[in-house]
Coordinates of C-alpha atoms and ligand atoms in Angstrom, one line a residue:
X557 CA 0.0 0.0 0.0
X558 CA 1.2 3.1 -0.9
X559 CA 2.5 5.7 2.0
X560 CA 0.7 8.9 2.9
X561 CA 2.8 11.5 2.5
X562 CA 1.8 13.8 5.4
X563 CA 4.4 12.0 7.6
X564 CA 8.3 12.3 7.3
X565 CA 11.0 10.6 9.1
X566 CA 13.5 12.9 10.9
X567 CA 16.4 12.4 13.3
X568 CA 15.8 12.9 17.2
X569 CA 19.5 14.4 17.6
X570 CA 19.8 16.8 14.7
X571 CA 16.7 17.5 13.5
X572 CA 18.1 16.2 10.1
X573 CA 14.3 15.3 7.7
X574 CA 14.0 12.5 4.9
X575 CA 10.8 10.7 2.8
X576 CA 12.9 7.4 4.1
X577 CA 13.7 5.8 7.4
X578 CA 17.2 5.4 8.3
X579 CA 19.2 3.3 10.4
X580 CA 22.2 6.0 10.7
X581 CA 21.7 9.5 10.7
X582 CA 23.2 11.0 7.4
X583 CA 23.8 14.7 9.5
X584 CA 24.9 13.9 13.0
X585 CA 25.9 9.7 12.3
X586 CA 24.3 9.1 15.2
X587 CA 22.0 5.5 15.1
X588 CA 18.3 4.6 15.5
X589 CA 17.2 7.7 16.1
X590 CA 14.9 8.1 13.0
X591 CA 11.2 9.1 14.2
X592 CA 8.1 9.2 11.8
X593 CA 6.4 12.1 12.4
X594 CA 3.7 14.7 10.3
X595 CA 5.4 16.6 8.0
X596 CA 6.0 20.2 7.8
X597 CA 2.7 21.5 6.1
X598 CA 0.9 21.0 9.3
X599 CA 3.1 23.6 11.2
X600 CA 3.1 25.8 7.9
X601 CA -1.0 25.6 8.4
X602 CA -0.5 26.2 11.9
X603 CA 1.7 29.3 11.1
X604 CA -0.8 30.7 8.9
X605 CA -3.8 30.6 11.3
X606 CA -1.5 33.9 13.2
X607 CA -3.2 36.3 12.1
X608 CA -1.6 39.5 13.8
X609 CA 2.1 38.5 12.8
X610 CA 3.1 42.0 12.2
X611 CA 4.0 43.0 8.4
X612 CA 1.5 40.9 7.0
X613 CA 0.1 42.2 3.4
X614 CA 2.9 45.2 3.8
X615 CA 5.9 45.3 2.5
X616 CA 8.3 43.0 3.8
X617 CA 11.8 44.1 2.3
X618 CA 13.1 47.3 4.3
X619 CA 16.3 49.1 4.8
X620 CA 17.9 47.2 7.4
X621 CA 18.7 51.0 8.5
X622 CA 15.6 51.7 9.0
X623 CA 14.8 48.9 10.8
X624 CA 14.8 49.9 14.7
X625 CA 17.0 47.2 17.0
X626 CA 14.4 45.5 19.6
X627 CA 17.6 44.4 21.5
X628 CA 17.0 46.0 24.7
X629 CA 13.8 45.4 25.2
X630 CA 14.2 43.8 28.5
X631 CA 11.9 42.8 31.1
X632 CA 13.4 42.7 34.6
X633 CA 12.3 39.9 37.0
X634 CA 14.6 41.4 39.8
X635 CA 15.6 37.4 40.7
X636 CA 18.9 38.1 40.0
X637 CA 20.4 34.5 39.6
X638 CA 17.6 34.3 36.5
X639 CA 17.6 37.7 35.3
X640 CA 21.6 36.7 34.5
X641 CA 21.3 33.4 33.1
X642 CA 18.5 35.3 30.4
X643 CA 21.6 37.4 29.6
X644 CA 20.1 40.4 31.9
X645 CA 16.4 39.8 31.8
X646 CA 13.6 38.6 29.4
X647 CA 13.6 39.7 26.0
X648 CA 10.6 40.7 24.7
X649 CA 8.7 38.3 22.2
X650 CA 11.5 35.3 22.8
X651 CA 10.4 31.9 23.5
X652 CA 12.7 30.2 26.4
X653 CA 12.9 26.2 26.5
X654 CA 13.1 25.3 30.5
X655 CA 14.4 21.9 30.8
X656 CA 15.0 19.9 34.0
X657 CA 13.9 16.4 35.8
X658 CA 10.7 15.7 37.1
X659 CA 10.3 17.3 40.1
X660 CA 13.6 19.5 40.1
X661 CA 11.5 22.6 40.8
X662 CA 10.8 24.8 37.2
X663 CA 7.1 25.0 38.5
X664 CA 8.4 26.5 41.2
X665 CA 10.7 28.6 39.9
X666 CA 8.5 29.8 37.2
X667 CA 5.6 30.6 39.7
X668 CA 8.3 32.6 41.8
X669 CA 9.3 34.3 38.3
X670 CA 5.6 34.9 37.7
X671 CA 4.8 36.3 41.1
X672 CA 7.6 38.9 40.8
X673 CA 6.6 40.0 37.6
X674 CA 3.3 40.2 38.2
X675 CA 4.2 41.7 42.0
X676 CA 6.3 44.5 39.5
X677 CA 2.9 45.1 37.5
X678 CA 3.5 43.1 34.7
X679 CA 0.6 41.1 33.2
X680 CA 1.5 37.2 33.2
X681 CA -0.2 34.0 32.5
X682 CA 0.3 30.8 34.0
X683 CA -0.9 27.9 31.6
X684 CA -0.5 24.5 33.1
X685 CA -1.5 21.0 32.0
X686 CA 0.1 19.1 34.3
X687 CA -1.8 20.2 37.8
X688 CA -5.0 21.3 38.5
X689 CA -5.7 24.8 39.5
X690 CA -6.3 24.1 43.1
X691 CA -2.9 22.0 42.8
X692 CA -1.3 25.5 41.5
X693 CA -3.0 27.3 44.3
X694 CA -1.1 24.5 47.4
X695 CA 2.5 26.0 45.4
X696 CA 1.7 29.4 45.4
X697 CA 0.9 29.8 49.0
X698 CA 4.2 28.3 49.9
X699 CA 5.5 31.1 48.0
X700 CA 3.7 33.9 49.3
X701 CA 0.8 36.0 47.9
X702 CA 0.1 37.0 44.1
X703 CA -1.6 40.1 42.9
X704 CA -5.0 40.2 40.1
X705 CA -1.8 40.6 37.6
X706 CA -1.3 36.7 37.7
X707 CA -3.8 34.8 35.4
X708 CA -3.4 31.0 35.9
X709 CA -5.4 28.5 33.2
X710 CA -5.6 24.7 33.1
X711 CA -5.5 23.9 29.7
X712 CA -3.9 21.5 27.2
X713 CA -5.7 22.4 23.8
X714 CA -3.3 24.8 21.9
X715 CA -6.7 26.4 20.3
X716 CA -7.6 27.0 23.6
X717 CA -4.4 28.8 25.0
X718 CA -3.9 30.6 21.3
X719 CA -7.1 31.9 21.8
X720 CA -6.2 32.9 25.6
X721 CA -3.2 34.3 24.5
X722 CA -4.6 36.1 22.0
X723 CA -7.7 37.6 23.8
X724 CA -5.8 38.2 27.1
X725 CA -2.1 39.8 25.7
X726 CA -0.1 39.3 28.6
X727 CA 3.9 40.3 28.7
X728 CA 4.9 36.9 29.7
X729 CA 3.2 33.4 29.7
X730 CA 4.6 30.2 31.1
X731 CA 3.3 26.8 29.1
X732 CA 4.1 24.1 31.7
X733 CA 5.0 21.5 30.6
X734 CA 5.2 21.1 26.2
X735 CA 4.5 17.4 27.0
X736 CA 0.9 18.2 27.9
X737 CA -0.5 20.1 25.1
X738 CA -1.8 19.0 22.0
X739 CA -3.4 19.8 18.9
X740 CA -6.7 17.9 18.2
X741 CA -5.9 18.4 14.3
X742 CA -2.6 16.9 14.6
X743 CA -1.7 13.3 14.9
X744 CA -0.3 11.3 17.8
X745 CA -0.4 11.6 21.6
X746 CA 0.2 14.3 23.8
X747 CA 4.6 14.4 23.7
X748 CA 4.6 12.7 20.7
X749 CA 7.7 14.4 18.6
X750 CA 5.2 15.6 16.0
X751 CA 2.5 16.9 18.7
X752 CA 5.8 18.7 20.4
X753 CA 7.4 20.1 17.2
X754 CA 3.7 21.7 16.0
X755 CA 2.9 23.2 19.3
X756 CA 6.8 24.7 19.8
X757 CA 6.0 26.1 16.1
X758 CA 3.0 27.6 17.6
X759 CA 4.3 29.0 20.2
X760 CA 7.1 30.7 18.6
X761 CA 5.1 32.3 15.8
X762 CA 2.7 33.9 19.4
X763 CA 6.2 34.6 21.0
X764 CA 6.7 36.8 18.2
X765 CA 3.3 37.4 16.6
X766 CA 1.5 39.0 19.4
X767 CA 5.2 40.0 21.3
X768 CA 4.7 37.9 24.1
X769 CA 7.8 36.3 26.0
X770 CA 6.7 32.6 26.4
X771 CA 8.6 30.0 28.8
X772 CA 7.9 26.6 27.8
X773 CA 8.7 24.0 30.4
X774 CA 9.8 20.4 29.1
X775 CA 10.4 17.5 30.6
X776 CA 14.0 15.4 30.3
X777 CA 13.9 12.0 29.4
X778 CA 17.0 9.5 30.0
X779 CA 17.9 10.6 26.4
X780 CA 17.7 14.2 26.9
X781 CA 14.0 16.5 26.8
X782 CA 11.3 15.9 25.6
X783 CA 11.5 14.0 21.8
X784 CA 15.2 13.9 21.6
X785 CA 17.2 17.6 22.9
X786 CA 18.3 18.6 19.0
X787 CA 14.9 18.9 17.9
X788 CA 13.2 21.1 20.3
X789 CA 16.3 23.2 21.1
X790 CA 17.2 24.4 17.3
X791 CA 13.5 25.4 17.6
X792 CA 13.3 28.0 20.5
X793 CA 15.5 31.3 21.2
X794 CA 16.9 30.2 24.5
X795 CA 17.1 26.9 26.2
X796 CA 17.9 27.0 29.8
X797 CA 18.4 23.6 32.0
X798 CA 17.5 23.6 35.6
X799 CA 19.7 20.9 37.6
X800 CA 20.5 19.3 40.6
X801 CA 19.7 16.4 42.3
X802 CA 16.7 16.0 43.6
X803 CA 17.5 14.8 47.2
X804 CA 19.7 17.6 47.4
X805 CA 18.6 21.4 48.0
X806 CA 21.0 23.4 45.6
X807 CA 19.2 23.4 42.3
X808 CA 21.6 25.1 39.4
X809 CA 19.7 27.0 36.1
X810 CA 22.2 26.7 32.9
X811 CA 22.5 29.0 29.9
X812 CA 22.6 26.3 27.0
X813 CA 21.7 28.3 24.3
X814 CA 21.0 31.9 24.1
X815 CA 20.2 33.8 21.3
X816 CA 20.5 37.1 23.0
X817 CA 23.6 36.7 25.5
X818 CA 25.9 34.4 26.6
X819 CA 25.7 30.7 27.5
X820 CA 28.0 30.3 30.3
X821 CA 26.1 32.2 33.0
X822 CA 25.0 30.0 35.6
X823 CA 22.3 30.3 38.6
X824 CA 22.6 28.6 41.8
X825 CA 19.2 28.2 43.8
X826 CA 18.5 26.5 46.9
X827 CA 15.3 24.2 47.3
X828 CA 13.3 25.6 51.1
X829 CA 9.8 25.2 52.4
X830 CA 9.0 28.2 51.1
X831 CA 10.5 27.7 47.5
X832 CA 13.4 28.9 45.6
X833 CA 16.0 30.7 47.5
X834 CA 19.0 32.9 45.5
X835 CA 22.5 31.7 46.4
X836 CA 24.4 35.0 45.6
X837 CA 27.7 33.3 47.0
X838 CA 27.9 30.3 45.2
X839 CA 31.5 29.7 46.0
X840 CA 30.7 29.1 50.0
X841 CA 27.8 27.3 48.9
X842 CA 30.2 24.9 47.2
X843 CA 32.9 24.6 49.6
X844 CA 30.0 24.1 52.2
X845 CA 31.0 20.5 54.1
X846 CA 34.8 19.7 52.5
X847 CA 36.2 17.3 54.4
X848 CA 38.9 18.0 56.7
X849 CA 42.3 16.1 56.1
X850 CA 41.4 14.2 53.3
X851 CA 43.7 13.2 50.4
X852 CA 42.3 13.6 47.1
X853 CA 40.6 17.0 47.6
X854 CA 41.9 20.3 46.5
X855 CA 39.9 23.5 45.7
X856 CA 40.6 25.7 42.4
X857 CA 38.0 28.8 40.6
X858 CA 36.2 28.8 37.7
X859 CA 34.9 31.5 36.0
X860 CA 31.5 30.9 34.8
X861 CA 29.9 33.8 32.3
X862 CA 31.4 36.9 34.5
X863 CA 31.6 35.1 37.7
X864 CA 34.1 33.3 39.3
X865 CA 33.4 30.2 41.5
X866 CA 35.3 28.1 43.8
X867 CA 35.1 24.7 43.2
X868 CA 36.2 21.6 45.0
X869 CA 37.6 18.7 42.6
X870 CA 37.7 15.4 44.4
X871 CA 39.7 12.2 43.1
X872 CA 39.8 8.6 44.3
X873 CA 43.0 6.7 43.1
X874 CA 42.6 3.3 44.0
X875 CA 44.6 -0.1 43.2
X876 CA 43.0 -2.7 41.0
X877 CA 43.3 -6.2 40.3
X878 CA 41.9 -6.1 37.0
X879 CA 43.7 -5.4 34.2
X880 CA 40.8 -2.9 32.7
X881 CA 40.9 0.0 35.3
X882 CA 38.1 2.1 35.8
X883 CA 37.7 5.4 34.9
X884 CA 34.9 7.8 35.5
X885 CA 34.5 11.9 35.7
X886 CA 31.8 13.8 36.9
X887 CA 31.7 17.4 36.6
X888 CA 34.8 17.6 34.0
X889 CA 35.5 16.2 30.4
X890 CA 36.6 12.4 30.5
X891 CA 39.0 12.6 28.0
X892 CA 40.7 15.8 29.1
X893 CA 40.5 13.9 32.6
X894 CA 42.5 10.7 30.8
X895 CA 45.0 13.2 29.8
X896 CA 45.7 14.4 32.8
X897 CA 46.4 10.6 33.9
X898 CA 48.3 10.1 31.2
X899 CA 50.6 13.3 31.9
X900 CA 50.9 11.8 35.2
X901 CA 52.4 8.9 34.5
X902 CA 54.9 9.8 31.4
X903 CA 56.3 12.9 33.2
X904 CA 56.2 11.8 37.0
X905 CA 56.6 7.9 37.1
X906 CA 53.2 7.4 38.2
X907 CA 52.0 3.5 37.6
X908 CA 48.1 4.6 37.5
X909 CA 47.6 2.0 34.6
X910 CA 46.6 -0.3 37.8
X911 CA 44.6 2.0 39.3
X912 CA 41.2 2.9 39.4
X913 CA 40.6 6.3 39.3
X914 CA 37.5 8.4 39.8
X915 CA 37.1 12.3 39.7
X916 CA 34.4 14.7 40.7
X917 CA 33.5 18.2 40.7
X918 CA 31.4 18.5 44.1
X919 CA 28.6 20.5 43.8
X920 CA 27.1 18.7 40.5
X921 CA 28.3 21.4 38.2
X922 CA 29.9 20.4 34.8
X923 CA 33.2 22.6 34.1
X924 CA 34.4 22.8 30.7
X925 CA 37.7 24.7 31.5
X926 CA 41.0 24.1 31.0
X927 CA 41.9 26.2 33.7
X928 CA 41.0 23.6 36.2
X929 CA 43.5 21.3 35.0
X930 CA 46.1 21.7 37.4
X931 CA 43.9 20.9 40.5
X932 CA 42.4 17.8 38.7
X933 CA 45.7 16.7 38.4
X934 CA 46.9 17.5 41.8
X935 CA 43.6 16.0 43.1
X936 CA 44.5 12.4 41.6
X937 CA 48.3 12.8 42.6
X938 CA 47.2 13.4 46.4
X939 CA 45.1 10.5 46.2
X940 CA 47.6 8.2 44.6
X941 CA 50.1 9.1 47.2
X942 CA 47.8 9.9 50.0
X943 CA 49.0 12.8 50.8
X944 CA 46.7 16.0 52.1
X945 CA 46.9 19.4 50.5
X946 CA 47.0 21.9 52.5
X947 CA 43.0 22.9 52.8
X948 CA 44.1 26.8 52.5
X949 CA 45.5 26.5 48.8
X950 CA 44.0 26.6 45.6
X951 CA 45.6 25.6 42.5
X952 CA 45.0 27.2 39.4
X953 CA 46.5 26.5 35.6
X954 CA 46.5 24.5 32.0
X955 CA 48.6 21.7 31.8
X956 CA 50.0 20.6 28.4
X957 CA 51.0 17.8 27.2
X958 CA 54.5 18.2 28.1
X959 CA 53.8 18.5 31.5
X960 CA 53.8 22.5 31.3
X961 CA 51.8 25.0 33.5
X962 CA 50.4 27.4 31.2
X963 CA 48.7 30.7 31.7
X964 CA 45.3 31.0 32.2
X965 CA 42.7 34.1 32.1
X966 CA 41.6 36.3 34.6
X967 CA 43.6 34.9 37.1
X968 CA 43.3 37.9 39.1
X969 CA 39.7 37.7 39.7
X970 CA 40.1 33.9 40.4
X971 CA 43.0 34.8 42.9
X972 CA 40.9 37.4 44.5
X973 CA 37.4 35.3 45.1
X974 CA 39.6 32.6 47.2
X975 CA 41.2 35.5 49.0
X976 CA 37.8 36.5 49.7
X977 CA 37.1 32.7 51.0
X978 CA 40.1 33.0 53.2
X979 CA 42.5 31.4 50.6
X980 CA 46.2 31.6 51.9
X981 CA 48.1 29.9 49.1
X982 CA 47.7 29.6 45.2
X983 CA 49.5 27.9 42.7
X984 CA 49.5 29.0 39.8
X985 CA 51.3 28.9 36.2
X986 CA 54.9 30.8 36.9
X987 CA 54.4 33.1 33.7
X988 CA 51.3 34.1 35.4
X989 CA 53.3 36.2 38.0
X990 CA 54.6 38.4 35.6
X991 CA 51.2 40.1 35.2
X992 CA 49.6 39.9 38.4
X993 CA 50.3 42.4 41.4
X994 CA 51.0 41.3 44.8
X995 CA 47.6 40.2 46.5
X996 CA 47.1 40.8 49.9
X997 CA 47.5 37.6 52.4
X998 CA 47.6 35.3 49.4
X999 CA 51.1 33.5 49.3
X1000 CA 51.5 33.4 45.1
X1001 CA 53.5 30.0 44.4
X1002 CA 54.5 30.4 40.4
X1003 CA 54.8 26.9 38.9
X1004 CA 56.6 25.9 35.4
X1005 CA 55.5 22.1 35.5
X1006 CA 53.3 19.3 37.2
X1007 CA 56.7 17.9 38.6
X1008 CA 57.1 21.3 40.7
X1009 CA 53.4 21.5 41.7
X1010 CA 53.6 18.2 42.9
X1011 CA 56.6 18.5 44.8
X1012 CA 55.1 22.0 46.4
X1013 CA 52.2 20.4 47.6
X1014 CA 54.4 17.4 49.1
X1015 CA 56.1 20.1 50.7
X1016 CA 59.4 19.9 49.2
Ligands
TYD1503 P1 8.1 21.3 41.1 O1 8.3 22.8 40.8 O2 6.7 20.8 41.1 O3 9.0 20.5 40.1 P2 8.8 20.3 38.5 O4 7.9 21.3 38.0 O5 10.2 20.5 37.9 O6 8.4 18.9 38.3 O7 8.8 21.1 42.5 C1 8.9 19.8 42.9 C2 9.6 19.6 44.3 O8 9.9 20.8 45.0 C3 8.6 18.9 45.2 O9 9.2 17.7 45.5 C4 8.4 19.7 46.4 C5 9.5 20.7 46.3 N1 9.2 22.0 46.9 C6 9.8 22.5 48.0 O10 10.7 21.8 48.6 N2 9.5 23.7 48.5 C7 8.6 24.5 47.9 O11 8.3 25.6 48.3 C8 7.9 24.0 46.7 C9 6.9 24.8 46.0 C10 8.2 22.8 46.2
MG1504 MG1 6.0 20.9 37.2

């Protein structure tokens, strides 16, 4: 029988579409990830049914000097820790993708960002179709009290909430969660990827047809959110991930893509009975509970978007029988950690070929610096020899394949946060001396290679 054509195939990962199933991705290479889903025209349809998308039936190629920059068009929510992530605020008409685990907390954190909009006389709705209204009501009195500027709405028909949207205008609407709304027109469930990628199409043609900043919550699934991470995320302005894990009480909200600032701004909240609290000194937050005298534990800063923050890197080094050692990373890059081992035991003799080794950034952040190098690798050194460092330095610096200490940036605001942390020592790269001024109370130990790190933090 032949195939209707109103379906296509496209890949979970890249978003890559084809009129044939495919065991391998052609774009991304990636395997079985081929979906069927609706094609295109359905979202085209759902495009046209806009009707107010500005420039309609006028003219639509202008001078792009005449055309005035909407850039800084900005809506505060005075939560600091969000406001940043956003790139400093919301941006008028943008569509933001809030991703995160069941029950990490975006309801919450989007009802807190809804109460102080609405507190600062900004008109929001709150769409859900996960909870009832009563259910949003138990939240919101944790939180506190909302003002007539709040509009909540139970609803999972996209007619519906277009036509809310459209009758209503408010500045900002929340959709919570993408998995829940549907189009009766379309095929497949509620989730589906085709259900998913029309109503995201929707949404963004409201975001910008009626200049409303939407936040759409999705959920993650083991593979990543919603119908595979690629699809939805090429679709929206800005995705932002909230993390953490759930027993524990620091949640983190991530920049992944930002259309309108940068990505590596990060917010660190804390999970109470009364909801989301602001960490504004995220450094103490993560040295909160390092263990005393303990080898295998050494701080050193990262700067994340325009703020430093101390971190503590942990490694295990243990001797194994097997002749396949273990390796795992959490918080850092597994290969970048397999070249520290490596450097290890070419320029200092180390046998770690029989060990097991395991690192971690405490705190469950994921660093992507190479300026943390030096402490993962003196981490895994005082492990393997058991020795302590010193719980008043911090060790800062590239290493290279030769074993070299290189330079990093902004070494003076990393230097300066652990001073203000009560940092006594750092190491550093040596070359890094030649710029920086004498700080204050912080004992500045210039390195040229791991060898000499090592044998400063064995006390030598
Ligand atoms: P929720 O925002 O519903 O998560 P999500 O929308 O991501 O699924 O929050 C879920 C958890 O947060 C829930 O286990 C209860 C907890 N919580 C608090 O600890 N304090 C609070 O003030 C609130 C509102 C929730
Ligand atoms: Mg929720």
């Amino acid at each position: 029988m032949a195939k209707a054509k109103d379906t296509v195939f496209f890949c979970k990962e890249c978003g890559y579409e084809s009129a044939k199933w495919a065991g391998q991705c052609p774009a991304c290479h990636e395997w079985n990830t081929f979906v069927e889903a609706p094609a295109e025209q359905t979202v085209k349809a759902a495009v046209r049914k806009v009707a107010s998308i500005p420039s309609d039936g006028e003219k639509k190629q202008v001078p792009l000097a005449d055309v005035t920059a909407t850039e800084d068009e900005r809506i505060l929510t005075h939560i600091e820790e969000f406001d940043r992530v956003l790139g400093g605020g919301i941006i008028k008409g943008s569509l933001v993708l809030v991703g995160g685990d069941p029950g990490i907390g975006k309801s919450t954190l989007l009802t807190q960002v809804c109460k102080a909009l609405s507190d600062d006389g900004h008109k929001v709705l709150y769409i859900t179709g996960e909870e009832s209204l009563g259910q949003i009501k138990l939240r919101a009195d944790r939180i506190g009290s909302f003002t007539e500027n709040l509009l909540v709405m139970a609803e999972t028909d996209l007619d519906a909430i277009e036509a809310a949207l459209s009758e209503e205008r408010p500045e900002v609407a929340v959709i919570d969660s993408i998995q829940t709304m549907y189009r009766p027109d379309v095929t497949g469930a509620p989730g589906s990827l085709g259900q998913v990628r029309e109503c995201t199409a929707l949404f963004m043609q409201l975001a910008k047809g009626l200049s409303i900043s939407i936040f759409v919550v999705g959920h993650v699934t083991k593979e990543g959110v919603v119908a595979g991470p690629r699809t939805l995320e090429h679709m929206v302005d800005t995705v932002l991930y909230f993390e953490g894990e759930a027993q524990g009480t620091y949640r983190i909200l991530r920049g992944v893509k930002n259309r309108f600032g940068s990505t590596n701004e990060i917010g660190v909240f804390e999970m109470r009975s009364d909801g989301l609290n602001e960490v504004r000194n995220p450094s103490e937050f993560m040295l909160m509970g390092r263990p005393e005298n303990a080898s295998g534990s050494i701080v050193s800063c990262s700067i994340e978007g325009t703020r430093p923050i101390l971190l503590e890197i942990q490694a295990l080094v243990a001797r194994t029988g097997l002749g396949n050692p273990r390796r795992s990373s959490t918080g850092i890059d597994y290969n970048r950690m397999n070249l520290l081992i490596a450097v290890l035991e070419k320029r200092l003799g180390f046998q770690l070929s029989e060990c097991d080794a395991y690192v971690n950034i405490v705190g469950g952040v994921r660093i992507n610096e190479t300026a943390l190098d030096l402490a993962v690798l003196i981490a895994i050194a005082s492990s393997y020899l058991d020795i302590i460092v010193d719980a008043g330095t911090i060790a800062l610096g590239e290493v290279g394949l030769s074993g070299e200490v290189r330079n990093v940036s902004m070494i003076e605001a990393r230097v300066n946060e652990a001073k203000k942390l009560g940092f006594q020592r750092c190491i550093l790269p040596k070359s890094a001396l030649k710029t920086l001024q004498a700080i204050d109370g912080v004992e500045l130990i210039g390195v040229t290679d791991v060898k000499e790190a090592i044998d400063r933090v064995r006390g030598k």
